[in-house]
């Protein structure tokens, strides 16, 4: 019990330090992105949306706006027909590179999120929320990245994503967090697992990349990939 409290204390401390330093380091790039978004299309620079946080309490997640303002703000990307038509020119780039997620550094700094944890989901994603309840994954702060995020991302179904989130909850440690952060850097550069809208249905789970340092894929992963898909968060 003391070991867990010690870990959670340092996890939060590292969240504060890392997010604060990252905000300073990425300040100029974020300013450039903000200007590009404003010049590219009408609408606000930031996109704010309610997501499920720790203990299923709702909070406002911050992202760089990547879609046109006439797009339904509460619709999961997977439900958008021809999602590319809703995404702006700048939006395509920042989504593929995950630059759109950078404003979440402020969510981390303010204690609503962590650097590592299950990705925050929409309230309408009932299946994933229920599956996470089985593994205790709704009881911790959601993360900027996580085990499921680097093990398939958009092409994972709700069941497999929740299992990976549960695996993280069971084995979470500072060493695991550090490994996942470095793994995330590689995944972002390779742009693995990024699939938009109804294209998700055409995408099957990658054979080689669905591996994490701590878990293996379930036997039903590929069979269910087309039936239960998870939105790009």
XYZ file of C-alpha atoms in Angstrom:
233
model
C 0.000 0.000 0.000
C 2.830 2.398 0.934
C 4.621 1.473 -2.272
C 1.537 2.393 -4.329
C 1.118 5.733 -2.509
C 4.807 6.451 -3.100
C 4.399 5.685 -6.800
C 1.232 7.790 -7.182
C 2.915 10.718 -5.431
C 5.924 10.635 -7.751
C 3.728 9.978 -10.781
C 1.817 13.183 -10.069
C 5.049 15.062 -9.340
C 6.534 13.912 -12.646
C 3.291 14.847 -14.430
C 3.619 18.412 -13.136
C 7.326 18.711 -13.948
C 7.099 17.049 -17.381
C 4.006 18.966 -18.506
C 5.436 22.291 -17.331
C 8.759 21.720 -19.111
C 7.015 20.428 -22.244
C 4.810 23.531 -22.393
C 7.953 25.686 -22.350
C 9.753 23.547 -24.960
C 6.758 23.385 -27.309
C 5.583 26.969 -26.758
C 6.855 28.266 -30.105
C 5.719 25.200 -32.132
C 2.276 25.463 -30.518
C 2.142 29.157 -31.404
C 2.990 28.330 -35.024
C 0.286 25.640 -35.117
C -2.234 28.076 -33.608
C -1.482 30.651 -36.315
C -1.708 27.970 -39.037
C -5.110 26.817 -37.762
C -6.422 30.374 -37.699
C -5.201 31.058 -41.239
C -6.430 27.730 -42.609
C -10.110 27.808 -41.628
C -12.754 29.724 -39.679
C -13.276 28.885 -36.038
C -11.461 28.758 -32.704
C -7.898 27.522 -32.342
C -8.753 25.101 -29.557
C -11.345 22.352 -29.526
C -12.832 21.665 -26.093
C -14.895 18.570 -25.393
C -16.219 16.722 -22.356
C -14.445 13.433 -21.732
C -14.590 10.783 -19.013
C -11.937 11.353 -16.365
C -10.858 9.733 -13.108
C -13.732 7.913 -11.373
C -15.841 8.689 -14.471
C -16.050 12.388 -13.633
C -16.361 14.561 -16.730
C -13.749 17.153 -17.616
C -12.997 19.432 -20.572
C -10.224 18.064 -22.761
C -8.240 20.537 -24.853
C -7.016 19.837 -28.368
C -5.991 21.898 -31.353
C -9.016 22.156 -33.641
C -8.507 19.868 -36.628
C -12.008 19.882 -38.157
C -14.329 22.420 -39.761
C -16.713 24.153 -37.371
C -19.834 22.668 -39.023
C -18.801 19.164 -37.906
C -20.865 17.701 -35.040
C -18.586 18.292 -32.013
C -20.053 15.372 -30.076
C -19.855 12.753 -32.829
C -17.097 10.148 -32.502
C -14.819 10.302 -35.532
C -15.682 6.697 -36.364
C -19.304 7.757 -36.962
C -18.383 10.367 -39.557
C -18.949 9.296 -43.151
C -15.952 10.323 -45.251
C -14.149 11.793 -42.241
C -11.473 13.337 -44.457
C -14.017 15.848 -45.769
C -14.488 17.159 -42.212
C -10.773 17.525 -41.486
C -8.975 20.739 -42.398
C -5.680 20.840 -44.297
C -3.740 21.683 -41.147
C -5.884 19.189 -39.260
C -4.686 16.268 -41.399
C -1.098 16.978 -40.475
C -1.585 17.613 -36.759
C -3.783 14.522 -36.350
C -1.327 12.188 -38.073
C 1.544 13.540 -36.006
C -0.546 13.810 -32.801
C 0.365 17.492 -32.545
C -3.345 18.167 -31.990
C -2.935 16.573 -28.549
C -0.318 19.072 -27.272
C -2.838 21.367 -25.479
C -3.534 18.400 -23.193
C -0.256 19.282 -21.490
C -2.359 21.903 -19.688
C -4.919 19.216 -18.728
C -2.013 17.294 -17.196
C -0.602 20.335 -15.404
C -4.017 21.118 -13.881
C -4.459 17.538 -12.631
C -7.211 16.336 -14.963
C -4.932 13.965 -16.853
C -1.614 12.160 -16.507
C 1.189 11.697 -19.016
C 0.511 7.944 -19.029
C -2.874 6.289 -18.535
C -5.964 5.109 -20.430
C -6.982 7.587 -23.130
C -10.006 9.734 -22.101
C -13.148 8.687 -23.952
C -16.473 10.276 -24.860
C -19.524 9.541 -22.710
C -21.218 7.986 -25.759
C -18.585 5.232 -25.868
C -20.619 3.116 -23.465
C -19.093 -0.231 -24.393
C -15.521 0.886 -23.712
C -16.497 2.563 -20.437
C -18.266 -0.608 -19.266
C -15.330 -2.795 -20.290
C -12.933 -0.518 -18.428
C -15.063 -0.857 -15.283
C -14.220 -4.573 -15.287
C -10.515 -3.781 -15.080
C -10.531 -0.700 -12.845
C -9.298 1.479 -15.693
C -11.879 4.185 -14.941
C -10.427 4.657 -11.446
C -7.234 6.430 -12.484
C -6.442 9.651 -14.354
C -6.670 9.286 -18.136
C -3.426 9.774 -20.010
C -1.893 11.557 -22.952
C -0.594 8.146 -23.979
C -0.999 4.612 -22.699
C -0.509 0.913 -23.297
C -3.512 0.659 -25.634
C -2.415 3.808 -27.455
C 0.917 2.262 -28.481
C -0.516 -1.209 -29.138
C -2.945 -0.514 -31.963
C -4.727 2.768 -31.211
C -7.604 3.292 -33.669
C -7.674 -0.285 -34.941
C -8.332 -1.829 -31.513
C -11.824 -2.905 -30.551
C -13.319 -1.882 -27.195
C -12.666 -5.222 -25.509
C -8.975 -5.386 -26.401
C -8.446 -1.724 -25.592
C -10.010 -2.175 -22.144
C -7.880 -5.271 -21.502
C -4.731 -3.317 -22.286
C -5.885 -0.461 -20.055
C -6.516 -3.016 -17.311
C -3.074 -4.519 -17.838
C -1.590 -1.074 -17.275
C -3.611 -0.560 -14.077
C -2.424 -3.917 -12.768
C 1.273 -3.358 -13.503
C 1.591 0.434 -13.418
C 4.970 1.679 -12.186
C 7.441 4.460 -12.925
C 9.561 2.088 -15.008
C 6.535 1.046 -17.055
C 5.531 4.691 -17.527
C 8.997 5.587 -18.813
C 8.980 2.631 -21.227
C 5.565 3.626 -22.580
C 6.656 7.243 -23.077
C 9.664 6.170 -25.177
C 7.528 3.634 -27.047
C 5.025 6.405 -27.810
C 7.725 8.531 -29.444
C 8.455 5.715 -31.901
C 4.774 5.090 -32.630
C 4.128 8.794 -33.283
C 7.042 9.063 -35.717
C 5.878 5.943 -37.560
C 2.244 7.162 -37.428
C 1.113 3.664 -36.460
C -2.551 2.912 -35.778
C -3.920 6.255 -37.029
C -7.148 5.613 -38.958
C -9.911 8.147 -39.530
C -13.715 7.705 -39.503
C -15.299 4.865 -41.467
C -11.856 3.886 -42.780
C -11.454 2.107 -39.446
C -13.769 -0.616 -40.719
C -11.448 -1.281 -43.621
C -8.401 -1.574 -41.396
C -7.386 -4.802 -39.667
C -5.119 -5.138 -36.690
C -1.402 -5.039 -37.540
C 0.277 -8.388 -37.031
C 3.603 -7.199 -35.684
C 2.829 -3.941 -33.896
C 0.178 -5.328 -31.534
C 2.795 -6.139 -28.943
C 3.550 -4.373 -25.712
C 6.237 -4.931 -23.096
C 3.650 -6.451 -20.755
C 0.862 -8.142 -22.687
C -0.076 -10.117 -25.763
C -3.114 -9.774 -28.032
C -6.235 -11.763 -27.356
C -7.090 -14.516 -29.839
C -10.251 -12.663 -30.850
C -8.479 -9.376 -31.675
C -8.430 -9.756 -35.431
C -11.831 -11.438 -35.647
C -13.547 -8.583 -33.821
C -11.599 -5.680 -35.262
C -14.274 -4.807 -37.808
C -17.177 -5.139 -35.385
C -16.010 -3.135 -32.377
C -13.944 -0.138 -33.291
C -12.640 2.640 -31.103
C -12.604 6.322 -32.095
C -9.375 8.225 -32.571
C -9.220 10.233 -29.355
